[in-house]
C-alpha atoms as one frame of an Amber mdcrd trajectory, in Angstrom:
protein
  39.888 189.696 -42.724  37.379 186.826 -42.769  34.033 186.966 -40.988  33.745
 184.109 -38.486  30.889 181.818 -37.437  31.134 180.125 -34.050  29.111 176.932
 -33.580  28.940 174.221 -30.962  30.144 170.887 -32.279  28.532 168.672 -29.628
  25.287 169.054 -27.629  25.986 172.605 -26.531  27.631 173.823 -23.315  31.049
 173.631 -24.975  32.235 176.988 -23.637  31.201 179.181 -26.563  30.752 182.236
 -24.372  34.397 182.591 -23.433  35.612 181.901 -26.984  33.176 184.363 -28.551
  34.158 186.972 -25.977  37.853 186.313 -26.698  37.268 186.590 -30.455  35.091
 189.678 -30.116  38.215 191.686 -29.334  39.112 191.151 -33.001  35.572 191.793
 -34.303  33.542 194.940 -34.774  30.096 193.313 -34.631  28.870 190.198 -32.788
  25.641 188.663 -34.120  23.415 186.085 -32.406  21.622 184.209 -35.196  19.378
 181.491 -33.673  17.789 180.121 -30.518  16.296 181.938 -27.585  16.937 182.362
 -23.876  17.022 178.592 -23.393  20.810 178.568 -23.695  23.401 180.763 -22.084
  27.027 181.735 -21.826  29.060 182.495 -18.735  31.863 184.987 -19.294  34.596
 185.391 -16.670  36.448 188.680 -17.067  38.985 189.770 -14.444  37.319 187.457
 -11.960  33.798 188.819 -12.597  31.180 186.450 -14.048  28.581 187.658 -16.540
  25.709 185.324 -17.374  24.131 185.946 -20.775  21.303 184.130 -22.521  19.854
 186.386 -25.240  22.446 189.122 -25.500  25.453 188.393 -27.742  28.683 187.947
 -25.815  30.260 191.035 -27.387  27.913 193.289 -25.435  30.288 193.321 -22.457
  33.112 194.774 -24.571  33.233 198.571 -25.022  33.079 199.782 -28.595  31.502
 196.616 -30.027  28.065 196.362 -31.598  25.872 193.460 -30.489  23.122 192.318
 -32.855  20.200 189.940 -32.276  19.243 188.508 -35.667  15.899 187.503 -37.108
  16.652 183.812 -36.487  16.335 184.365 -32.730  13.027 184.112 -30.862  12.948
 186.869 -28.246  11.219 186.852 -24.891  11.013 190.618 -24.283  10.665 190.194
 -20.522  13.762 187.970 -20.364  15.701 190.391 -22.577  14.869 193.428 -20.458
  15.669 191.540 -17.256  19.059 190.574 -18.715  19.768 194.184 -19.686  18.891
 195.288 -16.159  21.144 192.611 -14.594  24.100 193.775 -16.665  23.386 197.380
 -15.715  23.646 196.350 -12.057  27.112 194.971 -12.890  28.152 198.201 -14.546
  27.595 197.182 -18.180  25.376 199.643 -20.018  23.263 198.240 -22.872  21.869
 201.012 -25.068  20.840 201.570 -28.662  24.482 202.427 -29.340  25.729 198.907
 -28.639  22.668 196.701 -29.229  20.437 196.376 -32.289  17.592 193.893 -32.737
  16.170 192.585 -36.009  12.717 194.077 -36.426  11.451 190.821 -37.952  12.474
 188.619 -35.000   9.503 186.689 -33.506   8.505 187.230 -29.887   8.049 184.681
 -27.127   4.973 185.492 -25.036   3.653 184.061 -21.795   1.266 181.829 -23.771
   4.300 180.148 -25.342   5.929 179.489 -21.972   2.696 178.090 -20.562   2.123
 175.831 -23.560   5.693 174.536 -23.366   5.224 173.609 -19.701   1.805 172.027
 -20.269   3.164 169.824 -23.033   6.186 168.735 -21.013   3.961 167.848 -18.065
   1.665 165.815 -20.316   4.642 164.096 -21.953   6.139 163.238 -18.557   3.006
 161.284 -17.717   3.322 159.249 -20.916   7.083 158.761 -20.697   7.808 160.790
 -23.856   9.303 163.939 -22.326  11.751 165.845 -24.576  13.400 167.750 -21.743
  12.788 171.325 -22.893  13.671 174.303 -20.699   9.945 175.280 -20.574  10.809
 178.767 -21.821   8.461 178.749 -24.794  11.109 178.385 -27.487   9.452 175.569
 -29.434   5.923 177.028 -29.456   7.313 180.403 -30.596   9.113 178.802 -33.540
   5.914 176.898 -34.372   4.038 180.184 -34.586   6.761 181.665 -36.775   6.478
 178.794 -39.255   2.681 178.886 -38.960   2.754 182.588 -39.983   0.879 183.779
 -36.916   3.784 185.087 -34.803   3.839 188.508 -33.224   7.160 189.991 -34.325
   9.268 192.677 -32.700   8.269 195.242 -35.315   4.605 194.826 -34.346   5.366
 196.541 -31.028   5.922 199.772 -32.950   2.339 199.812 -34.229  -0.030 198.872
 -31.434  -3.065 199.782 -33.575  -2.519 196.741 -35.811  -1.827 194.343 -32.950
  -5.407 193.331 -32.021  -5.935 191.463 -35.303  -2.585 189.702 -34.953  -3.368
 188.694 -31.375  -6.774 187.388 -32.450  -5.129 185.162 -35.046  -2.600 183.912
 -32.505  -5.240 183.147 -29.882  -7.468 181.296 -32.340  -4.701 178.715 -32.531
  -3.512 178.744 -28.916  -6.893 178.673 -27.252  -7.851 175.631 -29.311  -4.705
 173.916 -28.027  -5.454 174.943 -24.457  -8.987 173.578 -24.660  -7.552 170.285
 -25.855  -5.247 170.234 -22.829  -8.133 171.007 -20.473  -6.875 174.536 -19.753
  -8.806 177.837 -19.631  -8.547 180.152 -22.622  -6.283 183.197 -22.614  -8.050
 186.550 -22.784  -7.239 188.891 -25.666  -6.826 191.808 -23.247  -4.198 189.940
 -21.231  -1.941 189.449 -24.280  -2.390 193.060 -25.366  -1.464 194.292 -21.885
   1.656 192.120 -21.912   2.776 193.609 -25.238   2.045 197.203 -24.239   4.171
 196.845 -21.096   7.335 196.051 -23.051   6.850 198.010 -26.263   8.364 201.337
 -25.187  11.661 199.766 -24.086  12.053 197.305 -26.986  11.133 199.455 -29.995
  14.164 201.813 -29.851  16.497 198.844 -30.423  14.770 197.682 -33.632  16.320
 197.942 -37.086  16.413 196.147 -40.468  19.458 194.172 -39.379  20.089 192.717
 -42.838  20.680 196.254 -44.130  22.839 197.240 -41.171  25.080 194.208 -41.646
  25.335 194.738 -45.389  26.391 198.352 -44.917  28.936 197.528 -42.221  30.337
 194.610 -44.213  30.834 196.807 -47.276  32.624 199.323 -45.046  35.081 196.623
 -43.964  33.683 195.680 -40.561  34.631 192.296 -39.155  31.594 190.267 -38.096
  31.453 187.425 -35.593  28.352 185.186 -35.750  27.466 183.489 -32.482  25.298
 180.379 -32.282  23.604 178.834 -29.276  23.231 175.153 -28.335  25.241 172.678
 -30.447  25.175 170.805 -33.740  23.660 167.651 -32.260  20.685 169.712 -31.051
  19.937 170.982 -34.580  16.306 170.421 -35.565  17.396 168.683 -38.798  20.820
 167.227 -38.051  20.628 166.479 -34.336  19.371 163.582 -32.229  15.731 164.165
 -33.195  13.299 164.481 -31.440  15.601 165.308 -28.502  16.705 168.564 -30.114
  16.050 172.273 -29.973  13.537 173.982 -32.283  15.925 175.806 -34.607  18.860
 175.154 -36.897  22.022 175.465 -34.844  24.525 174.800 -37.646  26.792 177.295
 -39.395  24.524 177.619 -42.424  21.908 179.271 -40.222  24.218 182.255 -39.653
  23.242 183.573 -43.074  19.503 182.919 -42.863  19.268 183.978 -39.234  20.886
 187.358 -39.760  20.073 188.293 -43.364  23.580 188.153 -44.763  24.688 186.099
 -47.751  26.518 182.799 -47.147  29.492 184.038 -49.167  30.078 186.585 -46.390
  31.204 183.814 -44.039  34.904 183.115 -44.281  35.758 180.835 -41.355  33.725
 178.368 -39.272  35.062 177.716 -35.779  33.673 174.686 -33.950  33.728 174.905
 -30.173  34.590 171.456 -28.816  34.830 170.308 -25.216  37.678 167.905 -24.383
  35.028 165.450 -23.172  31.285 165.261 -23.901  28.193 166.520 -22.073  24.530
 166.958 -22.767  21.499 168.272 -20.886  18.047 166.745 -21.015  16.774 163.556
 -22.570  18.050 161.642 -25.588  20.851 159.313 -26.684  24.387 159.764 -25.402
  26.662 156.907 -26.554  29.702 157.803 -24.420  27.821 158.764 -21.251  29.505
 157.627 -18.044  26.866 157.116 -15.359  29.598 156.238 -12.896  32.503 157.738
 -10.969  34.123 159.031 -14.180  30.954 160.919 -15.076  30.794 162.335 -11.556
  34.461 163.340 -11.729  33.976 165.192 -15.030  30.801 166.870 -13.824  32.279
 167.994 -10.523  35.638 169.124 -11.912  34.004 170.802 -14.912  31.192 172.501
 -12.918  28.718 170.975 -15.338  25.505 172.805 -14.594  23.481 174.796 -17.139
  24.072 178.573 -17.208  20.364 179.314 -17.724  18.576 176.385 -16.087  21.061
 175.160 -13.491  20.324 171.620 -14.672  23.019 169.012 -14.063  24.706 167.909
 -17.275  25.278 164.296 -18.209  28.988 163.624 -18.773  31.072 161.156 -20.759
  34.216 160.555 -22.778  35.080 162.522 -25.898  33.060 161.286 -28.894  35.117
 161.787 -32.045  32.331 160.324 -34.198  29.932 163.114 -33.251  32.487 165.877
 -33.686  33.713 164.486 -37.012  30.087 164.556 -38.182  29.727 168.146 -36.968
  32.896 169.121 -38.841  31.336 167.874 -42.083  27.855 169.351 -41.547  29.122
 172.796 -40.574  32.160 173.002 -42.829  34.299 173.588 -39.742  37.728 174.992
 -40.571  39.175 174.641 -37.082  38.114 173.967 -33.518  38.484 175.696 -30.193
  39.157 172.899 -27.717  37.895 173.810 -24.242  38.136 172.400 -20.713  41.274
 170.362 -21.336  42.182 171.084 -17.703  39.215 169.016 -16.481  41.078 165.874
 -17.590  44.135 166.687 -15.449  45.061 163.862 -13.103  43.243 160.979 -14.791
  45.299 157.815 -15.131  43.464 156.710 -18.276  41.536 158.693 -20.876  39.249
 157.075 -23.410  38.116 158.426 -26.778  35.241 157.081 -28.859  36.560 156.362
 -32.372  33.546 154.566 -33.849  30.241 152.870 -33.075  29.000 149.311 -33.135
  25.397 148.913 -34.307  23.698 145.511 -34.416  27.027 143.738 -34.687  28.669
 145.944 -37.335  30.951 148.943 -36.974  29.881 152.335 -38.356  31.611 155.728
 -38.421  28.632 158.076 -38.044  25.584 158.630 -35.844  22.502 157.389 -37.721
  19.419 159.598 -37.957  17.005 156.917 -36.729  15.938 157.364 -33.125  15.900
 153.614 -32.594  19.373 153.131 -34.041  20.754 156.041 -32.025  19.558 154.315
 -28.877  21.306 151.063 -29.862  24.757 152.298 -30.913  27.635 151.248 -28.683
  30.910 153.202 -28.546  34.204 151.760 -29.707  37.016 153.236 -27.611  40.696
 153.939 -27.922  42.595 154.318 -24.656  45.627 156.422 -23.820  47.516 157.352
 -20.692  46.484 160.502 -18.868  48.785 163.124 -17.415  49.520 164.133 -13.845
  50.729 167.666 -14.528  48.398 170.671 -14.626  47.145 172.365 -17.775  45.242
 175.060 -15.862  46.084 178.515 -17.151  48.511 177.286 -19.820  49.125 179.948
 -22.463  51.576 178.138 -24.753  52.186 174.590 -25.967  55.366 174.524 -23.877
  53.229 174.853 -20.735  51.338 171.625 -21.475  52.360 168.132 -20.299  53.581
 166.007 -23.198  50.729 163.532 -22.773  48.172 166.366 -22.954  49.683 167.462
 -26.265  49.418 163.852 -27.467  45.726 163.847 -26.558  45.094 167.063 -28.496
  46.891 165.667 -31.553  44.780 162.498 -31.389  41.592 164.576 -31.288  42.712
 166.534 -34.358  43.466 163.340 -36.262  40.172 161.655 -35.384  37.872 164.583
 -36.226  39.694 165.792 -39.327  40.095 169.394 -38.205  42.960 171.295 -36.556
  42.881 173.025 -33.196  42.842 176.792 -33.766  42.393 177.751 -30.108  42.962
 175.870 -26.878  41.215 177.045 -23.705  42.739 176.087 -20.360  40.454 177.889
 -17.884  37.321 180.077 -17.895  39.514 183.197 -17.793  39.666 185.112 -21.074
  43.464 185.230 -21.288  44.061 181.551 -20.540  43.918 180.687 -24.227  46.539
 179.242 -26.555  46.213 180.761 -30.031  47.300 178.459 -32.834  45.532 180.178
 -35.722  43.527 183.408 -35.648  40.162 182.668 -37.330  39.916 186.301 -38.438
  43.072 185.999 -40.543  42.426 185.199 -44.206
């Protein structure tokens, strides 16, 4: 059985939560390998919705082990609040079903405050990135700057004062530059002491745990957040997140070798959305965009922000297929397109009078690309809840086949509603 990596192939919000939950039935371990609580998944199980942001989707399934890898930045307050919310819904999160990498960096209140201060300053100058103000970027900066407080530091409070001093030397200089008062050392120490007792029991050398379980034959599902086009290296920079969101990060962000990954599944929405600022070649700021947003309930799980909507962009997804080494896609929200008379698909771009077949890395060029569309008839029948190809209108099948052809990857799964069982299985990613 192959281990599977699940990645978003667009700008996130592709419906990874449901697909990961569906796949977790076939897995023994579900690992979150990057990002923070700035992205989320909504799982709908027997009519009950579970909203997750830091916890891997497998945590709602009995008998599965959920793992937060070292590539994740963890806000301990947000994590504990999420655990408590699930407990109120009858889902118990304990050290038996959740383990956290001891070397994962922490997000503190100083990171959240700095994130907000920067966004406010950028808004005044017209250069806002559109972050979630949850401190993700500043926490990753501290990780790379080798001054982060990591989860393991909570287990040894005697060594923390020196680490906090080093952190505040940097942050208080930034705050002075922004005209803000300095943060007191005692305030940071108090914040860390308040969460230490509840976080420490979950900590473990996750790389060793995964190696042992892999050697014993466990099937591992690696769960990413955001999407390929928000990757810090390969996305629409600077309008990106602060981590690598691509499949290659599954190895680095969990401590397992890249040869341990057998199948890469790209989650792909049947149209395109993005949240926040940045280029969006197929965006429809019109009645079509409103239709997609309303029918698709396009609001962020974590932030509640309204998503921008547009036609399917095969150029972007084809690029994501290459960057991630995607073996197959899970196509989601096909039902949102039900009832449209015409459906358009972006097959290429026009840039400065010439046609190109990729999204350039230059911010200026990204802003200037114009989509080249193919048009096909829509379908009037319903795809909602379809569980076999025979349940789909013929024109919907034609649309799916066109998507496969344009992106160069087959559909492995087709999702036709938020419900777990409304899924057409074409190829099981866990099968060798």
